[in-house]
Coordinates of C-alpha atoms in Angstrom, one line a residue:
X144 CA 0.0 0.0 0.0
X145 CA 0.9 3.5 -1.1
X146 CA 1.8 5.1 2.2
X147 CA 2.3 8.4 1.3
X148 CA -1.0 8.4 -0.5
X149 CA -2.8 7.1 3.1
X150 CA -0.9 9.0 5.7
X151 CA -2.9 11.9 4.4
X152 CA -6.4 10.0 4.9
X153 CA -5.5 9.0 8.2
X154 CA -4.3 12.2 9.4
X155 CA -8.2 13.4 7.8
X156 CA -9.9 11.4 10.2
X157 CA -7.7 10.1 12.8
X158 CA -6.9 13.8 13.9
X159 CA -10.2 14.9 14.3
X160 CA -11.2 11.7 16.4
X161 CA -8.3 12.0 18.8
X162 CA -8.8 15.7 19.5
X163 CA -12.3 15.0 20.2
X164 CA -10.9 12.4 22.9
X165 CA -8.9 15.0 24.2
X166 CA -11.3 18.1 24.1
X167 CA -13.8 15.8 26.2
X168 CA -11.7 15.9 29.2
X169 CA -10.0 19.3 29.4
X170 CA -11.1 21.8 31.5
X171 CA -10.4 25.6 30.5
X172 CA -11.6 27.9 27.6
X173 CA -8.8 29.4 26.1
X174 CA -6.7 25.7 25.9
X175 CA -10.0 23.9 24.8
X176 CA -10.3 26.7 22.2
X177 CA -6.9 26.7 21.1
X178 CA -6.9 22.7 20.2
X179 CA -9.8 22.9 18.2
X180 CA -8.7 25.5 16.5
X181 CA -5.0 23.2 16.1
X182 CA -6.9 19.8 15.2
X183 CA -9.1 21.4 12.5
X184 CA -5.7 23.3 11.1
X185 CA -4.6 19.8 10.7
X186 CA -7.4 18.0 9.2
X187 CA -6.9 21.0 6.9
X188 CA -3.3 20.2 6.2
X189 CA -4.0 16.3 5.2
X190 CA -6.5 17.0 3.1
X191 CA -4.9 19.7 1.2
X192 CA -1.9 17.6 1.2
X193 CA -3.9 15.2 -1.0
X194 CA -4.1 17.8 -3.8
X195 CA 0.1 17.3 -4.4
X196 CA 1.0 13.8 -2.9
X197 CA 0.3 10.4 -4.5
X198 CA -3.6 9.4 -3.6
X199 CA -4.0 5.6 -2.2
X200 CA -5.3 3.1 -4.3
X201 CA -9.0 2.9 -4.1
X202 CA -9.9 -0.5 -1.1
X203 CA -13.1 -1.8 0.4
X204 CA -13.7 1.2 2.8
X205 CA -11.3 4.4 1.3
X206 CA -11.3 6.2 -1.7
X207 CA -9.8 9.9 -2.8
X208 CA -10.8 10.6 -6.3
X209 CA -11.0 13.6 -8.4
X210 CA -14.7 14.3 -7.4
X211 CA -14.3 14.1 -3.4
X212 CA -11.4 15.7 -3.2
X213 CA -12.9 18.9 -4.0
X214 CA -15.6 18.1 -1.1
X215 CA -12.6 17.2 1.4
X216 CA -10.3 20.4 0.8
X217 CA -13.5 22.5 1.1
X218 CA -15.2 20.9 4.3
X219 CA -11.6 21.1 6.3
X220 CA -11.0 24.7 5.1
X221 CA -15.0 25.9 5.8
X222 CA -14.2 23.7 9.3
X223 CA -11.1 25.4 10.1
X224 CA -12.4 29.1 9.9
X225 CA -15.0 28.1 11.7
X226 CA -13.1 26.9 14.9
X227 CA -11.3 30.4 14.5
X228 CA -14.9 32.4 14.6
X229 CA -15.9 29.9 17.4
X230 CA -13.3 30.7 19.5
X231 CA -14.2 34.2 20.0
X232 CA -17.7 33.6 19.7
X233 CA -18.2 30.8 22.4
X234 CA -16.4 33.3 24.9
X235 CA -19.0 35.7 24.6
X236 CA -21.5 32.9 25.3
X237 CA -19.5 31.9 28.3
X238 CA -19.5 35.4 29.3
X239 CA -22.8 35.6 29.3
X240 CA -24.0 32.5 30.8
X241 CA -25.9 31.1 27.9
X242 CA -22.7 28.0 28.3
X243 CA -21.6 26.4 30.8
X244 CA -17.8 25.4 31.1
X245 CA -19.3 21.5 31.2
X246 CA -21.3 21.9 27.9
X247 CA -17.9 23.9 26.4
X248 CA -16.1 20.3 26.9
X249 CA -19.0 18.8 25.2
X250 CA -19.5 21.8 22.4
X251 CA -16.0 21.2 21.3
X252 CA -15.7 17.5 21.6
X253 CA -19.1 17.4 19.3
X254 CA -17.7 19.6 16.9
X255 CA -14.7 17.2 16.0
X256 CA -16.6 14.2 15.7
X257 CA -18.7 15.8 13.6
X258 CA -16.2 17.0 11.7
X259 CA -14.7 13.3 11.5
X260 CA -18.2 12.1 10.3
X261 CA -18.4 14.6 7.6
X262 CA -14.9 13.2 6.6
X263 CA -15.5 9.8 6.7
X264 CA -18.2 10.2 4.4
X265 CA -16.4 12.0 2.0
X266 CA -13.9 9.5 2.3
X267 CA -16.0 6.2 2.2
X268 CA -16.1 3.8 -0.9
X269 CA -18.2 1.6 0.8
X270 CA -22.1 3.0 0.4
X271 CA -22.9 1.3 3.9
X272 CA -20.1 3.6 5.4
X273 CA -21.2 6.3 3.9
X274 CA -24.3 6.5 5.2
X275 CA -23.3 5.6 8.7
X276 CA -20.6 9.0 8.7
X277 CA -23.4 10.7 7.0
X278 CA -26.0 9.7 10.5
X279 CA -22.9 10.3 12.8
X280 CA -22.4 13.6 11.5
X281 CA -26.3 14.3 11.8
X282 CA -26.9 12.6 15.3
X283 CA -23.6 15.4 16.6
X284 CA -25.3 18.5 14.5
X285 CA -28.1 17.4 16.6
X286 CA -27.2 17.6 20.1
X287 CA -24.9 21.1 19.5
X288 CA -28.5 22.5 17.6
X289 CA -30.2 21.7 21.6
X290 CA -27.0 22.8 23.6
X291 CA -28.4 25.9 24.7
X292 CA -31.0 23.8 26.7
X293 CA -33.8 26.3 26.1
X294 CA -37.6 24.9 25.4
X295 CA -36.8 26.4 21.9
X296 CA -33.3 24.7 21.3
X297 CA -34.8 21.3 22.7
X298 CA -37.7 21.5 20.2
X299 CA -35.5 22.6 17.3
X300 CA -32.9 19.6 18.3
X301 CA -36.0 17.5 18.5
X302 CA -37.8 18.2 15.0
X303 CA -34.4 18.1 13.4
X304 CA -33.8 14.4 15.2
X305 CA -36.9 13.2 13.7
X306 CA -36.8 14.6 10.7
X307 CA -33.4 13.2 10.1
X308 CA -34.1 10.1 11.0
X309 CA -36.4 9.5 8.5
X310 CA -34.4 10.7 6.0
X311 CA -31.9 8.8 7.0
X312 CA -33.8 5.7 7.4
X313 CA -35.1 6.1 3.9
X314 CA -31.9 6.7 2.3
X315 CA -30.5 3.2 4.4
X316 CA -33.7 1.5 2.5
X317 CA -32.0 3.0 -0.9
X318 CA -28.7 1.9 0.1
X319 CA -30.2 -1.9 0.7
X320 CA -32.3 -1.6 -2.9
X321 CA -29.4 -0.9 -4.4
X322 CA -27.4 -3.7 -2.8
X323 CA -29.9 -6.1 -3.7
X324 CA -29.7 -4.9 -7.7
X325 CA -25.8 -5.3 -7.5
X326 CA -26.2 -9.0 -6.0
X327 CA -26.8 -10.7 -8.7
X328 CA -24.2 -9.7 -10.5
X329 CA -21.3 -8.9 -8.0
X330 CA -22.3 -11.8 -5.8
X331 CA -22.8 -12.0 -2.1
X332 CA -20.6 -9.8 0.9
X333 CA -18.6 -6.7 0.3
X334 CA -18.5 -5.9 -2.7
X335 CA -22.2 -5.2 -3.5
X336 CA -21.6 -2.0 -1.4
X337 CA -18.1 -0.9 -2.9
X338 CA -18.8 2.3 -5.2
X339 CA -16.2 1.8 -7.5
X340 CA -17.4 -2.1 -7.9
X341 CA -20.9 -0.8 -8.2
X342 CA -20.2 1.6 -10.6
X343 CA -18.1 -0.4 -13.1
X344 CA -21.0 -3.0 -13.4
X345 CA -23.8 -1.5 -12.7
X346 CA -24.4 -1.5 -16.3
X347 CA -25.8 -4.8 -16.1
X348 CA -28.2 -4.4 -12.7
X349 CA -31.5 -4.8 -12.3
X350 CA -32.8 -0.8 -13.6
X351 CA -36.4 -0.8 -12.1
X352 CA -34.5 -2.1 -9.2
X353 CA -32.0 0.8 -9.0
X354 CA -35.2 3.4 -10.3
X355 CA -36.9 2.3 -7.1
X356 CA -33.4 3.0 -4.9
X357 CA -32.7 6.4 -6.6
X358 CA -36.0 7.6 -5.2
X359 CA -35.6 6.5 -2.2
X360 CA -32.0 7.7 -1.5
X361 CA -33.2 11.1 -3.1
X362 CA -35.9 11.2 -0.5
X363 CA -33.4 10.6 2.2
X364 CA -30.7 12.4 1.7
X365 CA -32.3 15.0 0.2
X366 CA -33.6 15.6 4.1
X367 CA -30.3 16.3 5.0
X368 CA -29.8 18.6 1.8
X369 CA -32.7 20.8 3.1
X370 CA -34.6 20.8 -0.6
X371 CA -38.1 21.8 -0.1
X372 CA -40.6 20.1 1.0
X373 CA -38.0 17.8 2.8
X374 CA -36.7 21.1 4.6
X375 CA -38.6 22.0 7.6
X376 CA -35.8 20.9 10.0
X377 CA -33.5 23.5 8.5
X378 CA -34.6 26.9 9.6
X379 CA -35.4 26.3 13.8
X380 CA -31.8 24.5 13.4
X381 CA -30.5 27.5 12.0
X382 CA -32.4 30.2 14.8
X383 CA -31.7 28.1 17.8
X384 CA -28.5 26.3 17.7
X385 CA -24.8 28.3 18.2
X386 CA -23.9 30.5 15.3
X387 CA -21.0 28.5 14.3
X388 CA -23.0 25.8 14.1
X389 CA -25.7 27.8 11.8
X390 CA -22.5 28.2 9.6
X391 CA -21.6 24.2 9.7
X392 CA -24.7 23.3 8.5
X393 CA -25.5 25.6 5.3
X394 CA -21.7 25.7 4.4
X395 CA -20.8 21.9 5.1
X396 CA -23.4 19.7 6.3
X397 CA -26.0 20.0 3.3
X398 CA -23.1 19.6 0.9
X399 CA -22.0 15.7 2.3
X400 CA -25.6 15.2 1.6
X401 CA -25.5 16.6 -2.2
X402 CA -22.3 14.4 -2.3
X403 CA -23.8 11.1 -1.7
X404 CA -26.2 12.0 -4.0
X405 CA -23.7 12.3 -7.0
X406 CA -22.3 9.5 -6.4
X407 CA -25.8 7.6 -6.3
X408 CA -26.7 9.7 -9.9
X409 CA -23.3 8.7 -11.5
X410 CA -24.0 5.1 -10.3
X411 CA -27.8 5.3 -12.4
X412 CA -25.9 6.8 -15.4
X413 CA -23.8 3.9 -15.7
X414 CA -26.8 2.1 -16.3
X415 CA -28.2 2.8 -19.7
X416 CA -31.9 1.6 -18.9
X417 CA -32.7 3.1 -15.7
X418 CA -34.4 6.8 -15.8
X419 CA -32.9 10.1 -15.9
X420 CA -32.4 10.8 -12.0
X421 CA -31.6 14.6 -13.6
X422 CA -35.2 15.2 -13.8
X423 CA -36.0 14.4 -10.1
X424 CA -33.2 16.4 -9.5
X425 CA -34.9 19.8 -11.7
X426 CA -38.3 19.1 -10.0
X427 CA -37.1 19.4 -6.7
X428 CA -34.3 22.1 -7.1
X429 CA -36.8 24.4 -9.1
X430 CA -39.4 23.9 -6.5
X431 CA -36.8 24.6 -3.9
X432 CA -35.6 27.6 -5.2
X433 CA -39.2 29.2 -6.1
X434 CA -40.5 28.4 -2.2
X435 CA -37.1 29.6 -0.7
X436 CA -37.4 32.8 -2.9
X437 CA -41.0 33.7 -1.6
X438 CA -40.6 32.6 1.9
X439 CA -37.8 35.0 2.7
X440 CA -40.0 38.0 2.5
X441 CA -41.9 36.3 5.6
X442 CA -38.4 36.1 7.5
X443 CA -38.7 38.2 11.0
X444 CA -35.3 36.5 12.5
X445 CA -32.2 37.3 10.7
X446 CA -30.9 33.8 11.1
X447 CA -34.0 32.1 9.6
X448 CA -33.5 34.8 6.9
X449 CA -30.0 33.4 6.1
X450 CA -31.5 29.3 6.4
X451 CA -34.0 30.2 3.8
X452 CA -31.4 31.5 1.5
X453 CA -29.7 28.2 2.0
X454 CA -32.5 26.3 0.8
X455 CA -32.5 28.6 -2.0
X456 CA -29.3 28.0 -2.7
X457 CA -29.3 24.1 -2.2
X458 CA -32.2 24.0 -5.1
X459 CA -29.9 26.2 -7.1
X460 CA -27.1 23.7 -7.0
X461 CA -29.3 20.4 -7.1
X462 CA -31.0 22.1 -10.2
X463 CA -27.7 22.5 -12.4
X464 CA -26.7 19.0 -11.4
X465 CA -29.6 17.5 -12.3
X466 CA -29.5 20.0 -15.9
X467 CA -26.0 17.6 -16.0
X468 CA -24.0 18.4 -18.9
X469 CA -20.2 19.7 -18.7
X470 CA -21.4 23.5 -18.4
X471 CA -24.5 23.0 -15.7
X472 CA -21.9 20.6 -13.9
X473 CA -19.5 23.1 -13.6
X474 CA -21.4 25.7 -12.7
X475 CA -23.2 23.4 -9.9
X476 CA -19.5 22.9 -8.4
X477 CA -18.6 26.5 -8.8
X478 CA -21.7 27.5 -7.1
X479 CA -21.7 24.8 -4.0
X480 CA -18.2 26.0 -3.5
X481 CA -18.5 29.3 -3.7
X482 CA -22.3 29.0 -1.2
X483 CA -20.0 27.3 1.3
X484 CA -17.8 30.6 1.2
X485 CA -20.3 33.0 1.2
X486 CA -23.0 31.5 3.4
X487 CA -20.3 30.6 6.2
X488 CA -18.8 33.9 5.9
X489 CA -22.8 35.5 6.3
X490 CA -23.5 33.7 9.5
X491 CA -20.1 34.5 11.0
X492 CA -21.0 37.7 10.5
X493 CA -24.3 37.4 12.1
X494 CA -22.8 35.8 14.9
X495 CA -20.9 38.9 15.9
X496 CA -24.0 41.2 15.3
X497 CA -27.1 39.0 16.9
X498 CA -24.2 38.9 20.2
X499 CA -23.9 42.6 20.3
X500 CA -27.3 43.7 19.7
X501 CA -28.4 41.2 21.4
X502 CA -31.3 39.7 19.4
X503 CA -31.9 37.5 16.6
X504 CA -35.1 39.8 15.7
X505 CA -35.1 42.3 12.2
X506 CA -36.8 44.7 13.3
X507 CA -34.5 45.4 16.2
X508 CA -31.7 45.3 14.0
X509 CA -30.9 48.5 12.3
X510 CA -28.3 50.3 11.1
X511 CA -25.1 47.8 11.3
X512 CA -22.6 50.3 8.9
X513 CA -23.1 53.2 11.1
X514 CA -22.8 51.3 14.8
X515 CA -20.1 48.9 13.2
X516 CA -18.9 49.6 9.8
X517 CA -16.6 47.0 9.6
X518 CA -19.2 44.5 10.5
X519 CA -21.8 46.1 8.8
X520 CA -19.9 46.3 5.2
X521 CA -18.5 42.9 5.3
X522 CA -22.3 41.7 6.1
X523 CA -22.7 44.1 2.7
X524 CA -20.4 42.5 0.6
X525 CA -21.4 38.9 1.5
X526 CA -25.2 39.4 1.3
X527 CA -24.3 41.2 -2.0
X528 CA -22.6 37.8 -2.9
X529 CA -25.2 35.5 -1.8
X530 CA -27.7 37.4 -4.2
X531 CA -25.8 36.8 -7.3
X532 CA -24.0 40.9 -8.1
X533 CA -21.3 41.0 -10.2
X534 CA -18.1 40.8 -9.7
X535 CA -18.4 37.8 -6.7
X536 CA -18.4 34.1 -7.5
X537 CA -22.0 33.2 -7.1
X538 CA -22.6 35.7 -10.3
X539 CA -20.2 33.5 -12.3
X540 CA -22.2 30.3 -11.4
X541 CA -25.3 31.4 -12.1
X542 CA -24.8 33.0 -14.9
X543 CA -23.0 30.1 -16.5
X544 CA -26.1 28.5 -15.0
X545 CA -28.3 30.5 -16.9
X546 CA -26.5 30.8 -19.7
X547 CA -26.9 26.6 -20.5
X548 CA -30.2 26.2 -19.2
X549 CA -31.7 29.0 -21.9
X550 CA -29.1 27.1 -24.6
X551 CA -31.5 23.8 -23.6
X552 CA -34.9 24.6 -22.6
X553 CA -35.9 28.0 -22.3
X554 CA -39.1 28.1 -20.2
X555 CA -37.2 26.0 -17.3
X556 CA -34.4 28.8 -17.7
X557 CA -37.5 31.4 -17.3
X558 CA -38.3 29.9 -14.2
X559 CA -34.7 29.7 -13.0
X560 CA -34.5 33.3 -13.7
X561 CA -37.6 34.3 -12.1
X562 CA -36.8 32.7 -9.0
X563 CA -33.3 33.9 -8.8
X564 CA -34.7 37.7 -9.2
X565 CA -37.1 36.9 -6.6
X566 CA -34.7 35.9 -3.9
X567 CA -32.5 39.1 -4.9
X568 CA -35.6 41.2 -4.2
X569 CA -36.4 39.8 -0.9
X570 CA -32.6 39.9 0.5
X571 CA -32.1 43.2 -0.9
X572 CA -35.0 44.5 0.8
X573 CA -33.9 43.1 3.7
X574 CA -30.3 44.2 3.2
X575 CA -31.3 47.9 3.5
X576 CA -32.9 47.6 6.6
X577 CA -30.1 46.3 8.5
X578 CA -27.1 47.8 7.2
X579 CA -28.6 51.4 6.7
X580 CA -31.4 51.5 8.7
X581 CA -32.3 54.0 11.4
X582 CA -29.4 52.9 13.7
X583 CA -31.1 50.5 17.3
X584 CA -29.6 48.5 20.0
X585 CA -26.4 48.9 22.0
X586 CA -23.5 50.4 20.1
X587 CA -21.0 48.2 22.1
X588 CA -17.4 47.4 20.1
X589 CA -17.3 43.6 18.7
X590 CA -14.9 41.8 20.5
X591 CA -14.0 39.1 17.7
X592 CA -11.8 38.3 14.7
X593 CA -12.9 39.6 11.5
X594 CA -10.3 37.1 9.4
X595 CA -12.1 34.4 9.2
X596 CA -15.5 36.7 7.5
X597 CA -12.9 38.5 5.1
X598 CA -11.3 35.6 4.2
X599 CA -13.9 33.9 2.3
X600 CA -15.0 37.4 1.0
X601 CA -11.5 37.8 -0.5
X602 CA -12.0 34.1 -2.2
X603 CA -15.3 34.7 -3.0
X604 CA -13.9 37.7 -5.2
X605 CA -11.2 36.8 -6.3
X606 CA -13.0 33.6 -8.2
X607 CA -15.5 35.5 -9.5
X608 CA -13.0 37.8 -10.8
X609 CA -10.1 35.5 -12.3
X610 CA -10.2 31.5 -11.8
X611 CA -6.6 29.9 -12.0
X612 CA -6.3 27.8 -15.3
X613 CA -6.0 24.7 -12.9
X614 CA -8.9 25.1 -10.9
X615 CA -10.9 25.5 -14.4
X616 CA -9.3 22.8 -15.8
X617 CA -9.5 20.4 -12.3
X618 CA -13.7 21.6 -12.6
X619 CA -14.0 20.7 -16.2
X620 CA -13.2 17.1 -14.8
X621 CA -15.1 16.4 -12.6
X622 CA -18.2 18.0 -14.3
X623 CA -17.3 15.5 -17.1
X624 CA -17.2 12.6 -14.4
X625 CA -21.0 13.4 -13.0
X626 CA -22.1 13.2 -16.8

């Protein structure tokens, strides 16, 4: 075995599981702190490594290929800044009262098995795996969503418990369909739930078979995705869970969802007789995007305002990868990447805001570039982004978007268009309220880094002004891979 290939993949997930061994027992802040901020630096590390050293050979349970890779880099990166904005966002909460140093042990424990789970399935070539990082990283997003221990938190934890677990429960019926298709033809044990075995044969499975198990894994893991009408989990886990979390979920979390659903997509296109999982895939994002786009005019909390968006912005992406084609595939990678940027960035800077004004309410938030400019304009810039203005990187994707859905089929790129101008009206709307408002609440100086919010707001421009010719090159790949 390739050990320079492996070390890499160990350090991905081995690192995040031993820090979480550690974190459980420390006592202190600023050390507890200071390793999670260390452990998810070198999760980062390893999996960036991956893009430079020799990758393993594919086995029964690993596999690092040109399509997860770009779902590893991004997840450690998006996990890293977030333990930075944690840091000095958790010591306000301590501060305050609304932790305890007992539940700190726990908050930071929680977040690197989660991030190990989110790894793991990233990771996984084994289907079965997969879904058991995917419900690892759920079951952990669960208990940080209720770790505030109010009646609100508990019921959000709660409804996003249940709600999971039929997703997940119907996505594990999926995963079994499809094992049963693959058994006659790969025989009995393992290998009926290696990918890479699946997908090299599954031409010759059974396709009404597989039909039935694309529905039902869409189903299911389109839970976790958030894609309406499967979303209602989403925003109370958004309003009532820690702020870093908030960012976890839209910028991470919904995206190892959309991953196992590639893979599960790519599986049915090997197949020449099963049905088009794309159109499923249109259905759902369109609808996604249209009720996101109208339901954030209703918004009264600023961080349900921001989970909308993300269901938005989850139909957006699931829309151009069901579209498939090496345009609407590239621009459905350019766009989860760059939402991972943006949206994280968004919430971090809600965070600061909702801790100084103290409330979560619009109405009560006004005026953020007078009382804090630099908060204020870099919550600007990124709701700017998350809209779709030139020259950020969501305006790329969805133009390129828009560009091969009217080359295709005109009235769905009506619809795509419509929807996206909806969504700009509502959070523009919004937008003006907030940052230039009549100035409310207490005009009390942020006490918290502003890297980790600038830093995605500096990638988010810079690839929506120039892309290296590598990164275009590495995306035309893999769009080609997902067919």
């Amino acid at each position: 075995m390739n050990l320079s290939g492996l070390d890499p993949v160990v350090g991905v997930l081995l690192i995040p599981v031993c820090a979480a061994a550690v974190l459980a027992v420390l006592p202190g802040y600023k050390l507890t702190a200071q390793l999670n901020v260390l452990a998810s630096l070198g999760s980062l590390v390893c999996a960036a490594s991956l893009l430079v050293l020799p990758r393993p050979a594919p086995g029964p349970y690993i596999l690092v290929d040109d399509l997860n890779i770009v779902f590893i880099v991004l997840n450690t990166f998006v996990g890293f800044t977030t333990s930075l904005f944690s840091a000095s966002y958790i010591a306000h909460e301590l501060e305050t009262g609304k932790l305890t140093p007992t539940y700190l042990r726990f908050y930071h424990a929680m977040y690197q098995i989660m991030m190990f789970g989110m790894n793991l399935a990233f990771v996984s070539n084994n289907i079965g795996l997969m879904w058991v990082a995917v419900e690892l990283a759920t079951l952990t997003t669960v208990l940080m969503v209720g770790i505030y221990r109010t009646p609100a938190a508990l019921e959000a934890a709660w409804k996003y418990f249940i709600l999971g677990s039929v997703g997940i429960a119907l996505a594990l019926f999926g995963t079994i369909l499809v094992y049963m298709a693959a058994r006659p033809v790969v025989g009995e044990g393992q290998d009926g739930m290696i990918w890479t075995v699946l997908v090299s044969r599954a031409a010759g499975f059974d396709a009404p078979l597989l039909n039935v198990a694309f529905v039902f894994l869409f189903l299911g893991y389109g839970t976790k995705v958030g894609l309406a009408p499967l979303h209602a989990w989403l925003p109370d886990a958004h309003a009532e869970g820690p702020t870093p979390i908030s960012a976890v979920l839209s910028g991470l979390l919904l995206n190892v969802a959309l991953y196992a659903l590639l893979r599960f997509k790519v599986l049915l296109a090997a197949n020449a007789e099963t049905m088009p999982p794309g159109i499923l895939m249109i259905v759902m994002g369109l609808a996604s995007l249209l009720f996101a786009a109208f339901m954030l005019y209703r918004r009264r909390d600023i961080k349900r305002l921001f989970a909308y968006s993300s269901i938005e912005h989850m139909g957006i992406i699931v829309f151009a990868f069901g579209m498939g084609g090496p345009l609407a595939n590239f621009a459905g990678l350019l766009h989860m990447v760059m939402h991972s940027l943006t949206k994280s960035a968004i919430f971090y800077a809600v965070g600061h805001i909702t801790q100084v004004k103290g409330t979560q309410s619009l109405s009560k938030i006004r005026g953020i570039t007078e009382t804090h400019p630099v908060l204020g304009w870099g919550l600007v810039v990124g709701v700017v982004a998350i809209a779709g203005l030139p020259p950020l990187g969501i305006f790329m994707s969805e133009f390129l978007l828009v560009s091969s859905t009217f080359a295709r089929s005109p009235w769905l790129a009506l619809l795509l268009v419509f929807g996206l101008l909806v969504a700009f009206g509502a959070l523009m709307l919004r937008l003006t309220g907030i940052a230039f408002g009549e100035p409310r609440g207490s005009r009390e100086p942020v006490k918290a880094s502003y890297v980790p919010m600038f830093a995605h707001l500096a990638l988010v421009l810079i690839a929506g002004v120039y892309l290296p010719a590598p990164v275009v090159a590495w995306f035309r790949h893999v769009a080609t891979l997902l067919g």
